[in-house]
Coordinates of N, CA and C in Angstrom, one line a residue:
X898 N -16.5 -33.1 -21.9 CA -15.1 -33.0 -21.7 C -14.4 -34.4 -21.4
X899 N -15.0 -35.1 -20.5 CA -14.5 -36.5 -20.2 C -13.0 -36.5 -19.8
X900 N -12.5 -37.8 -19.9 CA -11.1 -38.0 -19.4 C -10.1 -37.2 -20.3
X901 N -10.4 -37.1 -21.6 CA -9.4 -36.4 -22.4 C -9.3 -34.9 -22.0
X902 N -10.5 -34.3 -21.7 CA -10.4 -32.9 -21.2 C -9.7 -32.8 -19.9
X903 N -9.8 -33.8 -19.0 CA -9.1 -33.8 -17.7 C -7.6 -33.8 -17.9
X904 N -7.2 -34.7 -18.8 CA -5.7 -34.8 -19.0 C -5.1 -33.6 -19.7
X905 N -5.9 -33.0 -20.5 CA -5.4 -31.7 -21.2 C -5.3 -30.7 -20.1
X906 N -6.2 -30.7 -19.1 CA -6.2 -29.7 -18.0 C -4.9 -30.0 -17.2
X907 N -4.6 -31.2 -16.9 CA -3.5 -31.6 -16.1 C -2.2 -31.1 -16.8
X908 N -2.1 -31.3 -18.2 CA -1.0 -30.9 -18.9 C -0.8 -29.4 -18.9
X909 N -1.9 -28.6 -19.0 CA -1.9 -27.2 -18.9 C -1.4 -26.8 -17.5
X910 N -1.8 -27.5 -16.5 CA -1.4 -27.2 -15.1 C 0.1 -27.4 -14.9
X911 N 0.6 -28.4 -15.5 CA 2.1 -28.7 -15.4 C 2.9 -27.6 -16.2
X912 N 2.4 -27.2 -17.4 CA 3.1 -26.2 -18.1 C 3.0 -24.9 -17.4
X913 N 1.9 -24.5 -16.9 CA 1.7 -23.3 -16.1 C 2.6 -23.2 -14.9
X914 N 2.7 -24.4 -14.2 CA 3.6 -24.5 -13.1 C 5.1 -24.4 -13.4
X915 N 5.4 -24.8 -14.6 CA 6.8 -24.7 -15.0 C 7.1 -23.2 -15.4
X916 N 6.2 -22.6 -16.0 CA 6.4 -21.2 -16.4 C 6.4 -20.2 -15.2
X917 N 5.5 -20.5 -14.3 CA 5.4 -19.7 -13.1 C 5.2 -20.6 -11.9
X918 N 6.2 -21.0 -11.2 CA 6.2 -22.0 -10.1 C 5.2 -21.7 -9.0
X919 N 4.8 -20.4 -8.8 CA 3.9 -20.1 -7.7 C 2.5 -20.1 -8.1
X920 N 2.2 -20.5 -9.3 CA 0.8 -20.4 -9.8 C 0.0 -21.6 -9.3
X921 N -1.3 -21.4 -9.0 CA -2.2 -22.4 -8.5 C -3.5 -22.3 -9.3
X922 N -3.7 -23.3 -10.1 CA -5.0 -23.4 -10.8 C -6.1 -24.0 -10.0
X923 N -7.3 -23.6 -10.2 CA -8.4 -24.1 -9.5 C -8.7 -25.6 -10.0
X924 N -9.6 -26.3 -9.2 CA -9.9 -27.7 -9.5 C -10.6 -27.8 -10.8
X925 N -10.3 -28.9 -11.5 CA -10.9 -29.2 -12.8 C -12.4 -29.6 -12.6
X926 N -13.3 -29.2 -13.5 CA -14.6 -29.6 -13.5 C -15.6 -28.6 -12.9
X927 N -15.2 -27.4 -12.5 CA -16.1 -26.5 -11.9 C -17.2 -26.1 -12.9
X928 N -18.4 -26.1 -12.5 CA -19.5 -25.9 -13.5 C -19.6 -24.5 -14.0
X929 N -19.2 -23.5 -13.2 CA -19.4 -22.1 -13.6 C -18.5 -21.7 -14.8
X930 N -17.4 -22.4 -14.9 CA -16.4 -22.2 -16.0 C -17.1 -22.4 -17.4
X931 N -18.1 -23.4 -17.4 CA -18.8 -23.7 -18.6 C -20.1 -23.0 -18.8
X932 N -20.4 -22.0 -18.0 CA -21.7 -21.3 -18.1 C -21.6 -20.3 -19.2
X933 N -22.0 -20.6 -20.3 CA -21.8 -19.8 -21.5 C -22.7 -18.5 -21.4
X934 N -23.8 -18.6 -20.8 CA -24.7 -17.4 -20.7 C -24.0 -16.4 -19.8
X935 N -23.4 -16.8 -18.7 CA -22.7 -16.0 -17.8 C -21.4 -15.3 -18.5
X936 N -20.7 -16.1 -19.2 CA -19.5 -15.6 -19.9 C -19.9 -14.6 -20.9
X937 N -21.0 -14.9 -21.6 CA -21.4 -14.0 -22.7 C -21.9 -12.7 -22.1
X938 N -22.5 -12.8 -20.9 CA -23.1 -11.5 -20.3 C -21.9 -10.6 -19.8
X939 N -20.8 -11.2 -19.4 CA -19.7 -10.4 -18.9 C -18.7 -10.0 -20.0
X940 N -18.8 -10.5 -21.2 CA -17.8 -10.3 -22.2 C -17.7 -8.8 -22.5
X941 N -18.8 -8.0 -22.6 CA -18.7 -6.6 -22.9 C -17.9 -5.8 -21.9
X942 N -17.8 -6.3 -20.6 CA -17.2 -5.7 -19.5 C -15.7 -6.2 -19.3
X943 N -15.5 -7.5 -19.5 CA -14.2 -8.1 -19.2 C -13.4 -8.3 -20.4
X944 N -14.1 -8.4 -21.6 CA -13.3 -8.7 -22.8 C -13.3 -10.3 -23.0
X945 N -13.1 -10.7 -24.2 CA -13.1 -12.2 -24.4 C -11.9 -12.9 -23.9
X946 N -10.7 -12.2 -23.8 CA -9.5 -12.8 -23.4 C -9.2 -12.7 -21.9
X947 N -9.9 -11.8 -21.2 CA -9.6 -11.6 -19.8 C -10.6 -12.4 -18.9
X948 N -10.0 -13.5 -18.4 CA -10.9 -14.3 -17.5 C -10.4 -14.3 -16.1
X949 N -9.5 -13.4 -15.7 CA -8.9 -13.4 -14.4 C -9.9 -13.1 -13.3
X950 N -10.8 -12.2 -13.6 CA -11.7 -11.7 -12.6 C -13.1 -12.5 -12.6
X951 N -13.2 -13.4 -13.5 CA -14.6 -14.0 -13.6 C -15.0 -14.8 -12.4
X952 N -14.0 -15.4 -11.7 CA -14.4 -16.1 -10.5 C -15.0 -15.2 -9.4
X953 N -14.5 -14.0 -9.4 CA -15.0 -13.0 -8.4 C -16.4 -12.5 -8.9
X954 N -16.5 -12.3 -10.2 CA -17.8 -11.9 -10.7 C -18.9 -13.0 -10.4
X955 N -18.5 -14.2 -10.6 CA -19.4 -15.3 -10.3 C -19.8 -15.3 -8.8
X956 N -18.8 -15.2 -7.9 CA -19.1 -15.1 -6.5 C -20.0 -14.0 -6.1
X957 N -19.8 -12.8 -6.7 CA -20.6 -11.7 -6.5 C -22.1 -12.0 -6.9
X958 N -22.2 -12.6 -8.1 CA -23.6 -12.9 -8.5 C -24.3 -13.9 -7.6
X959 N -23.6 -14.8 -7.1 CA -24.2 -15.8 -6.2 C -24.5 -15.2 -4.9
X960 N -23.7 -14.3 -4.4 CA -23.9 -13.7 -3.1 C -25.1 -12.8 -3.1
X961 N -25.5 -12.3 -4.3 CA -26.6 -11.4 -4.4 C -27.9 -12.1 -4.0
X962 N -27.9 -13.5 -4.1 CA -29.1 -14.3 -3.7 C -29.4 -14.1 -2.2
X963 N -28.3 -13.9 -1.4 CA -28.5 -13.8 0.0 C -29.1 -12.4 0.4
X964 N -29.1 -11.5 -0.5 CA -29.6 -10.1 -0.2 C -31.0 -9.9 -0.8
X965 N -31.6 -10.9 -1.4 CA -32.9 -10.7 -2.1 C -34.0 -10.3 -1.1
X966 N -33.9 -10.8 0.1 CA -35.0 -10.6 1.1 C -34.6 -9.4 2.0
X967 N -33.5 -8.8 1.8 CA -33.1 -7.6 2.6 C -33.5 -6.3 1.9
X968 N -34.1 -5.5 2.7 CA -34.6 -4.2 2.1 C -33.4 -3.3 2.0
X969 N -33.5 -2.3 1.0 CA -32.5 -1.3 0.9 C -31.9 -1.2 -0.6
X970 N -31.2 -0.2 -0.8 CA -30.5 0.1 -2.1 C -29.3 -0.8 -2.2
X971 N -28.6 -0.6 -3.3 CA -27.3 -1.2 -3.5 C -26.3 -0.1 -3.9
X972 N -25.0 -0.4 -3.7 CA -24.0 0.6 -4.0 C -22.7 -0.1 -4.4
X973 N -21.9 0.6 -5.2 CA -20.5 0.1 -5.5 C -19.6 1.3 -5.5
X974 N -18.5 1.1 -4.8 CA -17.4 2.1 -4.7 C -16.2 1.6 -5.6
X975 N -16.0 2.3 -6.7 CA -15.0 1.8 -7.6 C -15.6 0.9 -8.6
X976 N -16.0 1.5 -9.8 CA -16.9 0.7 -10.7 C -16.1 0.2 -11.9
X977 N -15.0 0.7 -12.2 CA -14.2 0.4 -13.4 C -15.0 0.3 -14.7
X978 N -15.1 -0.8 -15.3 CA -15.8 -1.0 -16.6 C -17.3 -1.2 -16.4
X979 N -17.7 -1.5 -15.2 CA -19.1 -1.6 -14.9 C -19.7 -3.0 -14.8
X980 N -18.8 -4.1 -14.9 CA -19.3 -5.4 -14.8 C -20.0 -5.8 -13.5
X981 N -19.4 -5.4 -12.4 CA -20.0 -5.7 -11.1 C -21.3 -4.9 -10.9
X982 N -21.3 -3.6 -11.3 CA -22.5 -2.8 -11.2 C -23.7 -3.4 -12.0
X983 N -23.3 -3.9 -13.2 CA -24.3 -4.6 -14.1 C -24.9 -5.8 -13.4
X984 N -24.1 -6.6 -12.8 CA -24.6 -7.8 -12.1 C -25.5 -7.4 -10.9
X985 N -25.0 -6.4 -10.1 CA -25.8 -6.0 -8.9 C -27.1 -5.4 -9.3
X986 N -27.1 -4.5 -10.3 CA -28.3 -3.9 -10.7 C -29.3 -4.9 -11.3
X987 N -28.8 -5.8 -12.1 CA -29.7 -6.8 -12.7 C -30.1 -7.8 -11.7
X988 N -29.3 -8.2 -10.8 CA -29.6 -9.2 -9.8 C -30.6 -8.8 -8.8
X989 N -30.6 -7.6 -8.3 CA -31.5 -7.2 -7.3 C -32.5 -6.1 -7.7
X990 N -32.2 -5.4 -8.8 CA -33.2 -4.5 -9.3 C -33.6 -3.3 -8.4
X991 N -32.7 -2.9 -7.5 CA -32.9 -1.8 -6.6 C -32.3 -0.5 -7.2
X992 N -32.5 0.6 -6.6 CA -31.8 1.8 -6.9 C -30.3 1.5 -6.6
X993 N -29.5 1.7 -7.7 CA -28.0 1.4 -7.5 C -27.2 2.6 -7.6
X994 N -26.3 2.8 -6.6 CA -25.5 4.0 -6.5 C -24.1 3.7 -6.8
X995 N -23.5 4.3 -7.9 CA -22.2 4.0 -8.4 C -21.2 5.1 -8.1
X996 N -20.2 4.9 -7.3 CA -19.2 6.0 -7.0 C -17.9 5.7 -7.6
X997 N -17.3 6.7 -8.3 CA -16.0 6.5 -8.9 C -15.4 7.9 -9.2
X998 N -14.1 8.0 -9.2 CA -13.5 9.3 -9.6 C -13.5 9.4 -11.2
X999 N -13.6 8.3 -11.9 CA -13.4 8.2 -13.3 C -12.1 8.8 -13.8
X1000 N -11.2 8.9 -12.9 CA -9.8 9.4 -13.2 C -8.8 8.4 -12.8
X1001 N -9.2 7.2 -12.5 CA -8.2 6.2 -12.0 C -8.0 6.3 -10.5
X1002 N -7.0 5.6 -10.0 CA -6.7 5.6 -8.6 C -6.1 6.9 -8.1
X1003 N -6.4 7.2 -6.8 CA -5.8 8.3 -6.1 C -4.3 7.9 -5.8
X1004 N -3.6 8.8 -5.2 CA -2.2 8.6 -4.8 C -2.1 7.5 -3.8
X1005 N -1.4 6.4 -4.1 CA -1.3 5.3 -3.1 C -0.6 5.8 -1.8
X1006 N -1.0 5.3 -0.6 CA -0.4 5.7 0.6 C 0.7 4.7 1.0
X1007 N 1.4 5.0 2.1 CA 2.5 4.1 2.6 C 2.2 2.7 2.8
X1008 N 0.9 2.3 3.1 CA 0.5 0.9 3.4 C 0.1 0.2 2.1
X1009 N 0.1 0.9 1.0 CA -0.5 0.3 -0.2 C 0.5 -0.5 -1.0
X1010 N 1.8 -0.4 -0.7 CA 2.8 -1.2 -1.5 C 3.1 -0.6 -2.8
X1011 N 3.9 -1.2 -3.6 CA 4.4 -0.6 -4.9 C 3.6 -1.0 -6.1
X1012 N 2.5 -1.8 -6.0 CA 1.9 -2.4 -7.2 C 1.2 -1.4 -8.0
X1013 N 0.4 -0.5 -7.4 CA -0.4 0.5 -8.1 C 0.2 1.9 -8.2
X1014 N -0.2 2.6 -9.2 CA 0.2 4.0 -9.3 C -1.0 4.9 -9.5
X1015 N -0.8 6.2 -9.2 CA -1.8 7.2 -9.3 C -2.3 7.2 -10.8
X1016 N -3.6 7.3 -11.0 CA -4.2 7.4 -12.3 C -4.5 6.0 -13.0
X1017 N -4.0 5.0 -12.4 CA -4.1 3.6 -13.0 C -5.6 3.2 -12.9
X1018 N -6.0 2.4 -13.9 CA -7.4 1.8 -13.9 C -8.5 2.9 -14.2
X1019 N -8.1 3.9 -15.0 CA -9.1 4.9 -15.3 C -10.0 4.5 -16.4
X1020 N -11.3 4.7 -16.2 CA -12.3 4.5 -17.2 C -13.3 5.7 -17.1
X1021 N -13.6 6.3 -18.2 CA -14.4 7.5 -18.2 C -15.9 7.2 -17.8
X1022 N -16.5 8.3 -17.3 CA -17.9 8.1 -16.9 C -18.8 7.8 -18.1
X1023 N -18.4 8.4 -19.3 CA -19.2 8.1 -20.5 C -19.1 6.6 -20.9
X1024 N -17.9 6.0 -20.7 CA -17.8 4.6 -21.1 C -18.6 3.8 -20.1
X1025 N -18.5 4.1 -18.8 CA -19.3 3.3 -17.8 C -20.8 3.4 -18.1
X1026 N -21.3 4.6 -18.3 CA -22.7 4.8 -18.6 C -23.1 4.0 -19.8
X1027 N -22.3 4.1 -20.9 CA -22.7 3.4 -22.1 C -22.8 1.9 -21.9
X1028 N -21.9 1.3 -21.1 CA -22.0 -0.1 -20.8 C -23.2 -0.5 -20.0
X1029 N -23.7 0.4 -19.2 CA -24.9 0.1 -18.4 C -26.1 0.7 -18.9
X1030 N -26.1 1.0 -20.2 CA -27.3 1.6 -20.9 C -28.5 0.6 -20.7
X1031 N -29.6 1.2 -20.3 CA -30.8 0.3 -20.2 C -31.0 -0.1 -18.7
X1032 N -30.0 0.1 -17.8 CA -30.2 -0.2 -16.4 C -31.0 0.9 -15.8
X1033 N -32.2 0.5 -15.2 CA -33.0 1.5 -14.6 C -32.5 1.8 -13.1
X1034 N -32.9 3.0 -12.6 CA -32.6 3.4 -11.3 C -31.1 3.4 -11.0
X1035 N -30.3 3.7 -12.0 CA -28.8 3.9 -11.8 C -28.5 5.3 -11.5
X1036 N -27.8 5.5 -10.4 CA -27.3 6.9 -10.0 C -25.8 6.8 -10.0
X1037 N -25.2 7.8 -10.7 CA -23.7 7.8 -10.8 C -23.2 9.1 -10.1
X1038 N -22.1 8.9 -9.3 CA -21.6 10.0 -8.5 C -20.1 10.1 -8.9
X1039 N -19.7 11.0 -9.7 CA -18.3 11.2 -10.0 C -17.6 12.1 -9.0
X1040 N -16.5 11.6 -8.5 CA -15.8 12.3 -7.5 C -14.9 11.4 -6.7
X1041 N -13.9 12.0 -6.0 CA -13.1 11.2 -5.1 C -13.8 10.8 -3.9
X1042 N -13.6 9.5 -3.5 CA -14.2 9.0 -2.2 C -13.5 9.8 -1.1
X1043 N -14.3 10.3 -0.1 CA -15.7 10.1 0.1 C -16.6 11.3 -0.2
X1044 N -16.1 12.2 -1.1 CA -16.7 13.5 -1.3 C -18.2 13.5 -1.5
X1045 N -18.7 12.5 -2.2 CA -20.1 12.5 -2.6 C -21.0 11.6 -1.8
X1046 N -20.4 10.9 -0.8 CA -21.1 10.0 0.1 C -22.3 10.7 0.8
X1047 N -22.1 12.0 1.3 CA -23.2 12.6 2.0 C -24.5 12.7 1.2
X1048 N -24.5 12.6 -0.1 CA -25.7 12.6 -0.9 C -26.6 11.4 -0.7
X1049 N -26.0 10.3 -0.2 CA -26.8 9.1 0.1 C -26.9 8.8 1.6
X1050 N -26.6 9.8 2.4 CA -26.5 9.6 3.9 C -27.8 9.1 4.5
X1051 N -28.9 9.5 3.8 CA -30.2 9.1 4.3 C -30.8 7.8 3.8
X1052 N -30.0 7.1 3.0 CA -30.4 5.8 2.4 C -29.9 4.6 3.2
X1053 N -30.6 3.5 3.1 CA -30.3 2.3 3.7 C -29.9 1.3 2.6
X1054 N -29.1 0.3 2.9 CA -28.5 -0.6 1.8 C -28.7 -2.1 2.2
X1055 N -28.8 -2.9 1.1 CA -28.8 -4.3 1.3 C -27.5 -5.0 0.8
X1056 N -26.9 -4.3 -0.1 CA -25.6 -4.9 -0.7 C -24.7 -3.8 -1.1
X1057 N -23.5 -3.9 -0.6 CA -22.5 -2.9 -1.0 C -21.2 -3.6 -1.4
X1058 N -20.7 -3.1 -2.6 CA -19.4 -3.7 -3.1 C -18.4 -2.6 -3.2
X1059 N -17.2 -2.9 -2.5 CA -16.1 -2.0 -2.5 C -14.9 -2.5 -3.2
X1060 N -14.5 -1.8 -4.3 CA -13.4 -2.3 -5.1 C -12.6 -1.1 -5.5
X1061 N -11.8 -0.5 -4.5 CA -11.0 0.7 -4.8 C -9.5 0.5 -4.7
X1062 N -9.1 -0.8 -4.3 CA -7.7 -1.2 -4.4 C -6.8 -0.6 -3.3
X1063 N -7.1 0.6 -2.9 CA -6.2 1.3 -1.9 C -6.8 1.3 -0.5
X1064 N -5.9 1.4 0.5 CA -6.3 1.3 1.9 C -7.3 2.5 2.3
X1065 N -6.9 3.7 2.1 CA -7.6 4.8 2.6 C -9.0 4.9 2.1
X1066 N -9.3 4.9 0.7 CA -10.6 4.9 0.2 C -11.4 3.7 0.6
X1067 N -10.8 2.5 0.8 CA -11.5 1.4 1.3 C -12.0 1.6 2.7
X1068 N -11.2 2.1 3.6 CA -11.7 2.4 4.9 C -12.8 3.4 4.9
X1069 N -12.6 4.5 4.1 CA -13.7 5.5 4.1 C -15.0 5.0 3.6
X1070 N -14.9 4.0 2.6 CA -16.1 3.4 2.1 C -16.8 2.5 3.2
X1071 N -16.0 1.7 3.9 CA -16.5 0.9 4.9 C -17.1 1.7 6.1
X1072 N -16.4 2.7 6.5 CA -16.9 3.5 7.6 C -18.2 4.2 7.3
X1073 N -18.4 4.5 6.0 CA -19.7 5.2 5.7 C -20.8 4.2 5.5
X1074 N -20.6 3.1 4.7 CA -21.7 2.2 4.3 C -22.0 1.2 5.4
X1075 N -21.0 0.7 6.2 CA -21.3 -0.4 7.1 C -22.5 0.0 8.1
X1076 N -22.5 1.2 8.7 CA -23.6 1.6 9.6 C -24.9 1.7 8.8
X1077 N -24.9 1.9 7.5 CA -26.1 2.0 6.7 C -26.6 0.8 6.1
X1078 N -25.9 -0.4 6.3 CA -26.4 -1.6 5.9 C -27.5 -2.1 6.8
X1079 N -28.6 -2.6 6.2 CA -29.7 -3.1 7.0 C -29.3 -4.5 7.5
X1080 N -29.9 -5.0 8.6 CA -29.6 -6.3 9.1 C -29.8 -7.4 8.0
X1081 N -28.8 -8.2 7.9 CA -28.8 -9.2 6.8 C -28.1 -8.8 5.6
X1082 N -27.7 -7.5 5.6 CA -27.1 -6.9 4.4 C -25.6 -7.5 4.3
X1083 N -25.1 -7.4 3.0 CA -23.8 -7.9 2.7 C -22.8 -6.8 2.3
X1084 N -21.6 -6.8 2.8 CA -20.5 -6.0 2.4 C -19.5 -6.9 1.7
X1085 N -19.2 -6.7 0.4 CA -18.3 -7.5 -0.3 C -17.1 -6.6 -0.7
X1086 N -15.9 -7.1 -0.3 CA -14.7 -6.3 -0.5 C -13.8 -7.0 -1.5
X1087 N -13.7 -6.4 -2.6 CA -13.0 -7.1 -3.8 C -11.5 -7.3 -3.5
X1088 N -10.9 -6.5 -2.8 CA -9.4 -6.5 -2.7 C -8.9 -7.1 -1.3
X1089 N -9.8 -7.6 -0.5 CA -9.4 -7.9 0.9 C -8.3 -9.0 1.0
X1090 N -8.3 -10.0 0.1 CA -7.4 -11.1 0.2 C -6.2 -11.0 -0.8
X1091 N -5.9 -9.9 -1.3 CA -4.8 -9.7 -2.3 C -3.6 -9.2 -1.7
X1092 N -2.4 -9.8 -1.9 CA -1.2 -9.3 -1.4 C -0.7 -8.1 -2.0
X1093 N -1.2 -7.8 -3.2 CA -0.9 -6.5 -3.9 C -1.7 -5.3 -3.4
X1094 N -2.6 -5.6 -2.4 CA -3.4 -4.5 -1.8 C -3.2 -4.7 -0.3
X1095 N -2.0 -4.6 0.2 CA -1.7 -5.0 1.6 C -2.4 -4.2 2.7
X1096 N -2.7 -2.9 2.4 CA -3.3 -2.1 3.4 C -4.8 -2.3 3.5
X1097 N -5.4 -2.9 2.5 CA -6.9 -3.1 2.5 C -7.3 -3.9 3.7
X1098 N -6.8 -5.1 3.8 CA -7.2 -6.0 4.9 C -7.0 -5.4 6.3
X1099 N -5.8 -4.8 6.4 CA -5.5 -4.1 7.7 C -6.5 -3.1 8.1
X1100 N -6.9 -2.2 7.1 CA -7.8 -1.2 7.4 C -9.3 -1.7 7.7
X1101 N -9.7 -2.7 6.9 CA -11.0 -3.3 7.1 C -11.1 -3.9 8.4
X1102 N -10.1 -4.7 8.8 CA -10.1 -5.4 10.1 C -10.2 -4.4 11.3
X1103 N -9.4 -3.3 11.1 CA -9.4 -2.3 12.2 C -10.7 -1.6 12.2
X1104 N -11.4 -1.4 11.1 CA -12.6 -0.6 11.0 C -13.8 -1.5 11.5
X1105 N -13.9 -2.7 11.1 CA -15.1 -3.5 11.4 C -15.0 -4.2 12.8
X1106 N -13.8 -4.6 13.2 CA -13.6 -5.2 14.5 C -14.6 -6.4 14.6
X1107 N -14.8 -7.1 13.5 CA -15.7 -8.3 13.5 C -15.3 -9.2 12.5
X1108 N -15.9 -10.4 12.4 CA -15.5 -11.4 11.4 C -15.7 -11.0 9.9
X1109 N -14.6 -11.1 9.2 CA -14.6 -10.9 7.7 C -14.2 -12.2 7.1
X1110 N -15.0 -12.8 6.3 CA -14.6 -14.1 5.6 C -13.7 -13.8 4.4
X1111 N -12.5 -14.3 4.5 CA -11.6 -14.2 3.3 C -11.8 -15.4 2.4
X1112 N -12.4 -15.0 1.2 CA -12.8 -16.0 0.2 C -11.6 -16.5 -0.6
X1113 N -11.7 -17.7 -1.2 CA -10.5 -18.1 -2.0 C -10.4 -17.3 -3.3
X1114 N -11.4 -16.5 -3.7 CA -11.3 -15.7 -4.8 C -10.5 -14.4 -4.6
X1115 N -10.1 -14.2 -3.3 CA -9.4 -12.9 -3.0 C -10.3 -11.9 -2.4
X1116 N -11.6 -12.1 -2.4 CA -12.6 -11.2 -1.8 C -12.7 -11.4 -0.3
X1117 N -13.3 -10.4 0.3 CA -13.7 -10.5 1.7 C -15.2 -10.2 1.9
X1118 N -15.8 -10.9 2.8 CA -17.3 -10.8 2.9 C -17.6 -10.6 4.4
X1119 N -18.4 -9.6 4.6 CA -19.0 -9.3 6.0 C -20.5 -9.2 5.9
X1120 N -21.1 -9.9 6.9 CA -22.6 -9.8 7.0 C -23.0 -8.9 8.1
X1121 N -24.0 -8.1 7.9 CA -24.5 -7.2 8.9 C -25.5 -8.0 9.8
X1122 N -25.2 -8.1 11.1 CA -26.1 -8.9 11.9 C -27.2 -8.1 12.4

């Protein structure tokens, strides 16, 4: 890339700032942006043109390293196209429990703000399963949170990812899975630091009553002590 690449980046930064004054691009030269194997692996889930969530996917993949020595299954609440479940299942190789309505979002509540609507972000169960074809020990639970949580009430977990965008299902997910995380386990909250999900941080903080790290990617991270 060299100096020429840096100055092109600076030009793009200026143009982006002119078009959208509130935009903040990340620092030039981050290695993960050029990890072609990672980008190729996520392309079936994110698409070639959608790079907005790749920093969160990279962070998730890196955090999985901290759970390798922790016993227990893995779980995801809100799976969308399956990219995060793919990374979790491949990264830890445990029994992976995937929960989703496969009908999009439920009705937003008063604390959720105006950004999302009922039924948004819907992906069918068939599409999700087809994208994770070949993943062993995958268990899929179709239904509204928390209706099917009792089916895993006797399991213990090492890593749980919550990405349901709305306050109420986020709290219900945290209330169920946090007590079932083994010591050293990680709870990663995809929507914790997003202003378009205002109720999520409020509910998580009230539920955990402990430190949650707000990451620059917009995610929140809690460790089970």
